[in-house]
């Protein structure tokens, strides 16, 4: 199995409810190490650029509005098959469809306010990590 890195965001709905520690515990208890982490408040321009892949979709403006509505915690997670492992731990985007025990089943308020974001591929993980972190901020 390959040790890899993935990118994660603990979204505004979760930081507002002080769930960062509980979510981090799930990552760590399931073999993912947090090798970089910072709490930020994304600017509208930053959020629009990060989510530009969704710009043509009807939910884009609502997504940007939500992501700038409060602080987020951006992270780099490391572990065996970290991308797939993180996606498994997050659960389905729609919390109603998420498996029991997943982050979204436990904490999400809605499809939009679903507590976490995670990279969908190693390639996108590298892009997303570089968008938020300088190399010297990642300390594994």
PDB file of C-alpha atoms in Angstrom:
ATOM      1  CA  UNK A   1       0.000   0.000   0.000  1.00  0.00           C
ATOM      2  CA  UNK A   2       1.162   3.492  -0.837  1.00  0.00           C
ATOM      3  CA  UNK A   3       1.715   6.247   1.691  1.00  0.00           C
ATOM      4  CA  UNK A   4       0.189   9.359   0.182  1.00  0.00           C
ATOM      5  CA  UNK A   5      -1.135  12.760   1.138  1.00  0.00           C
ATOM      6  CA  UNK A   6      -4.574  14.209   0.707  1.00  0.00           C
ATOM      7  CA  UNK A   7      -6.205  17.544   1.354  1.00  0.00           C
ATOM      8  CA  UNK A   8      -9.076  18.148   3.766  1.00  0.00           C
ATOM      9  CA  UNK A   9     -11.193  21.122   4.785  1.00  0.00           C
ATOM     10  CA  UNK A  10     -13.236  21.217   7.947  1.00  0.00           C
ATOM     11  CA  UNK A  11     -16.025  23.499   6.764  1.00  0.00           C
ATOM     12  CA  UNK A  12     -17.694  26.499   8.465  1.00  0.00           C
ATOM     13  CA  UNK A  13     -20.660  24.496   9.787  1.00  0.00           C
ATOM     14  CA  UNK A  14     -18.278  22.224  11.690  1.00  0.00           C
ATOM     15  CA  UNK A  15     -15.916  24.927  12.969  1.00  0.00           C
ATOM     16  CA  UNK A  16     -18.929  26.952  14.165  1.00  0.00           C
ATOM     17  CA  UNK A  17     -19.968  23.973  16.294  1.00  0.00           C
ATOM     18  CA  UNK A  18     -16.420  23.328  17.613  1.00  0.00           C
ATOM     19  CA  UNK A  19     -16.152  19.926  15.913  1.00  0.00           C
ATOM     20  CA  UNK A  20     -12.543  20.247  14.724  1.00  0.00           C
ATOM     21  CA  UNK A  21     -11.153  18.040  17.494  1.00  0.00           C
ATOM     22  CA  UNK A  22     -13.808  15.353  17.038  1.00  0.00           C
ATOM     23  CA  UNK A  23     -13.236  15.247  13.280  1.00  0.00           C
ATOM     24  CA  UNK A  24      -9.455  15.181  13.726  1.00  0.00           C
ATOM     25  CA  UNK A  25      -9.830  12.299  16.181  1.00  0.00           C
ATOM     26  CA  UNK A  26     -11.677  10.300  13.515  1.00  0.00           C
ATOM     27  CA  UNK A  27      -8.836  10.901  11.048  1.00  0.00           C
ATOM     28  CA  UNK A  28      -6.160   9.958  13.556  1.00  0.00           C
ATOM     29  CA  UNK A  29      -7.986   6.926  14.962  1.00  0.00           C
ATOM     30  CA  UNK A  30      -8.252   5.594  11.413  1.00  0.00           C
ATOM     31  CA  UNK A  31      -4.609   5.819  10.388  1.00  0.00           C
ATOM     32  CA  UNK A  32      -4.360   9.324   8.939  1.00  0.00           C
ATOM     33  CA  UNK A  33      -1.756  11.708  10.345  1.00  0.00           C
ATOM     34  CA  UNK A  34      -2.292  15.463  10.238  1.00  0.00           C
ATOM     35  CA  UNK A  35       0.965  16.780   8.790  1.00  0.00           C
ATOM     36  CA  UNK A  36      -0.218  20.355   8.174  1.00  0.00           C
ATOM     37  CA  UNK A  37      -3.142  22.318   9.547  1.00  0.00           C
ATOM     38  CA  UNK A  38      -4.288  25.920   9.820  1.00  0.00           C
ATOM     39  CA  UNK A  39      -7.478  27.753  10.600  1.00  0.00           C
ATOM     40  CA  UNK A  40      -8.282  30.440   8.052  1.00  0.00           C
ATOM     41  CA  UNK A  41     -11.154  32.587   6.892  1.00  0.00           C
ATOM     42  CA  UNK A  42     -11.238  32.273   3.114  1.00  0.00           C
ATOM     43  CA  UNK A  43     -11.740  35.405   1.085  1.00  0.00           C
ATOM     44  CA  UNK A  44     -14.433  35.350  -1.591  1.00  0.00           C
ATOM     45  CA  UNK A  45     -11.752  35.503  -4.297  1.00  0.00           C
ATOM     46  CA  UNK A  46      -9.881  32.574  -2.731  1.00  0.00           C
ATOM     47  CA  UNK A  47     -13.052  30.466  -2.467  1.00  0.00           C
ATOM     48  CA  UNK A  48     -14.143  31.310  -6.019  1.00  0.00           C
ATOM     49  CA  UNK A  49     -10.762  30.276  -7.389  1.00  0.00           C
ATOM     50  CA  UNK A  50     -10.618  27.080  -5.322  1.00  0.00           C
ATOM     51  CA  UNK A  51     -14.086  25.973  -6.449  1.00  0.00           C
ATOM     52  CA  UNK A  52     -13.819  27.272 -10.039  1.00  0.00           C
ATOM     53  CA  UNK A  53     -14.229  23.721 -11.347  1.00  0.00           C
ATOM     54  CA  UNK A  54     -17.881  24.098 -10.281  1.00  0.00           C
ATOM     55  CA  UNK A  55     -18.356  27.620 -11.702  1.00  0.00           C
ATOM     56  CA  UNK A  56     -20.907  26.535 -14.313  1.00  0.00           C
ATOM     57  CA  UNK A  57     -23.002  24.584 -11.824  1.00  0.00           C
ATOM     58  CA  UNK A  58     -26.128  26.105 -10.268  1.00  0.00           C
ATOM     59  CA  UNK A  59     -24.820  25.617  -6.701  1.00  0.00           C
ATOM     60  CA  UNK A  60     -21.510  27.452  -7.261  1.00  0.00           C
ATOM     61  CA  UNK A  61     -22.486  30.851  -5.800  1.00  0.00           C
ATOM     62  CA  UNK A  62     -24.166  29.248  -2.779  1.00  0.00           C
ATOM     63  CA  UNK A  63     -21.085  27.093  -2.220  1.00  0.00           C
ATOM     64  CA  UNK A  64     -18.797  30.126  -2.304  1.00  0.00           C
ATOM     65  CA  UNK A  65     -21.133  32.038   0.038  1.00  0.00           C
ATOM     66  CA  UNK A  66     -21.119  29.123   2.464  1.00  0.00           C
ATOM     67  CA  UNK A  67     -17.350  28.637   2.400  1.00  0.00           C
ATOM     68  CA  UNK A  68     -16.736  32.308   3.265  1.00  0.00           C
ATOM     69  CA  UNK A  69     -19.409  32.375   5.990  1.00  0.00           C
ATOM     70  CA  UNK A  70     -16.963  31.434   8.741  1.00  0.00           C
ATOM     71  CA  UNK A  71     -13.538  30.031   9.444  1.00  0.00           C
ATOM     72  CA  UNK A  72     -12.401  26.710   8.017  1.00  0.00           C
ATOM     73  CA  UNK A  73      -9.559  24.368   8.941  1.00  0.00           C
ATOM     74  CA  UNK A  74      -7.418  23.334   5.986  1.00  0.00           C
ATOM     75  CA  UNK A  75      -5.283  20.242   6.426  1.00  0.00           C
ATOM     76  CA  UNK A  76      -2.905  17.819   4.834  1.00  0.00           C
ATOM     77  CA  UNK A  77      -3.530  14.234   5.870  1.00  0.00           C
ATOM     78  CA  UNK A  78      -0.984  11.474   5.329  1.00  0.00           C
ATOM     79  CA  UNK A  79      -1.325   7.709   5.421  1.00  0.00           C
ATOM     80  CA  UNK A  80      -1.763   4.546   3.423  1.00  0.00           C
ATOM     81  CA  UNK A  81      -4.047   5.288   0.483  1.00  0.00           C
ATOM     82  CA  UNK A  82      -4.934   8.573   2.186  1.00  0.00           C
ATOM     83  CA  UNK A  83      -7.240   9.866  -0.576  1.00  0.00           C
ATOM     84  CA  UNK A  84      -9.467   6.792  -0.579  1.00  0.00           C
ATOM     85  CA  UNK A  85      -9.293   6.422   3.203  1.00  0.00           C
ATOM     86  CA  UNK A  86     -10.340  10.033   3.781  1.00  0.00           C
ATOM     87  CA  UNK A  87     -13.231   9.738   1.332  1.00  0.00           C
ATOM     88  CA  UNK A  88     -14.397   6.593   3.123  1.00  0.00           C
ATOM     89  CA  UNK A  89     -14.235   8.362   6.498  1.00  0.00           C
ATOM     90  CA  UNK A  90     -16.105  11.410   5.157  1.00  0.00           C
ATOM     91  CA  UNK A  91     -19.028   9.434   3.746  1.00  0.00           C
ATOM     92  CA  UNK A  92     -21.406  10.370   0.941  1.00  0.00           C
ATOM     93  CA  UNK A  93     -21.835  14.056   0.062  1.00  0.00           C
ATOM     94  CA  UNK A  94     -25.489  13.839   1.032  1.00  0.00           C
ATOM     95  CA  UNK A  95     -25.471  12.956   4.734  1.00  0.00           C
ATOM     96  CA  UNK A  96     -28.781  11.128   4.297  1.00  0.00           C
ATOM     97  CA  UNK A  97     -26.893   8.643   2.102  1.00  0.00           C
ATOM     98  CA  UNK A  98     -23.741   8.477   4.241  1.00  0.00           C
ATOM     99  CA  UNK A  99     -22.853   5.280   6.064  1.00  0.00           C
ATOM    100  CA  UNK A 100     -23.235   5.137   9.834  1.00  0.00           C
ATOM    101  CA  UNK A 101     -20.135   6.332  11.663  1.00  0.00           C
ATOM    102  CA  UNK A 102     -18.870   8.533   8.827  1.00  0.00           C
ATOM    103  CA  UNK A 103     -18.086  12.186   9.468  1.00  0.00           C
ATOM    104  CA  UNK A 104     -20.967  13.424   7.365  1.00  0.00           C
ATOM    105  CA  UNK A 105     -23.466  11.030   8.934  1.00  0.00           C
ATOM    106  CA  UNK A 106     -22.324  12.119  12.395  1.00  0.00           C
ATOM    107  CA  UNK A 107     -21.970  15.873  11.890  1.00  0.00           C
ATOM    108  CA  UNK A 108     -23.357  17.232   8.595  1.00  0.00           C
ATOM    109  CA  UNK A 109     -26.331  19.574   8.660  1.00  0.00           C
ATOM    110  CA  UNK A 110     -27.190  19.274   4.938  1.00  0.00           C
ATOM    111  CA  UNK A 111     -25.739  18.435   1.538  1.00  0.00           C
ATOM    112  CA  UNK A 112     -24.081  21.860   1.444  1.00  0.00           C
ATOM    113  CA  UNK A 113     -23.190  22.139   5.130  1.00  0.00           C
ATOM    114  CA  UNK A 114     -21.663  18.670   5.189  1.00  0.00           C
ATOM    115  CA  UNK A 115     -18.768  19.469   7.532  1.00  0.00           C
ATOM    116  CA  UNK A 116     -15.815  18.325   5.392  1.00  0.00           C
ATOM    117  CA  UNK A 117     -14.207  18.465   1.976  1.00  0.00           C
ATOM    118  CA  UNK A 118     -11.650  15.959   0.748  1.00  0.00           C
ATOM    119  CA  UNK A 119      -9.637  15.545  -2.421  1.00  0.00           C
ATOM    120  CA  UNK A 120     -11.038  13.076  -4.949  1.00  0.00           C
ATOM    121  CA  UNK A 121      -7.718  11.917  -6.439  1.00  0.00           C
ATOM    122  CA  UNK A 122      -3.999  12.054  -5.692  1.00  0.00           C
ATOM    123  CA  UNK A 123      -3.588  14.522  -8.562  1.00  0.00           C
ATOM    124  CA  UNK A 124      -6.225  16.890  -7.189  1.00  0.00           C
ATOM    125  CA  UNK A 125      -4.825  16.436  -3.687  1.00  0.00           C
ATOM    126  CA  UNK A 126      -1.457  17.765  -4.882  1.00  0.00           C
ATOM    127  CA  UNK A 127      -3.139  20.787  -6.519  1.00  0.00           C
ATOM    128  CA  UNK A 128      -5.332  21.528  -3.499  1.00  0.00           C
ATOM    129  CA  UNK A 129      -2.462  21.132  -1.021  1.00  0.00           C
ATOM    130  CA  UNK A 130      -0.307  23.539  -3.031  1.00  0.00           C
ATOM    131  CA  UNK A 131      -3.174  26.050  -3.147  1.00  0.00           C
ATOM    132  CA  UNK A 132      -3.199  26.389   0.650  1.00  0.00           C
ATOM    133  CA  UNK A 133       0.244  25.314   1.878  1.00  0.00           C
ATOM    134  CA  UNK A 134       3.877  26.115   1.136  1.00  0.00           C
ATOM    135  CA  UNK A 135       6.144  23.085   1.181  1.00  0.00           C
ATOM    136  CA  UNK A 136       7.790  24.099   4.441  1.00  0.00           C
ATOM    137  CA  UNK A 137       4.387  24.179   6.203  1.00  0.00           C
ATOM    138  CA  UNK A 138       3.977  20.426   5.769  1.00  0.00           C
ATOM    139  CA  UNK A 139       5.855  18.641   8.526  1.00  0.00           C
ATOM    140  CA  UNK A 140       5.435  14.882   8.530  1.00  0.00           C
TER     141      UNK A 140
END
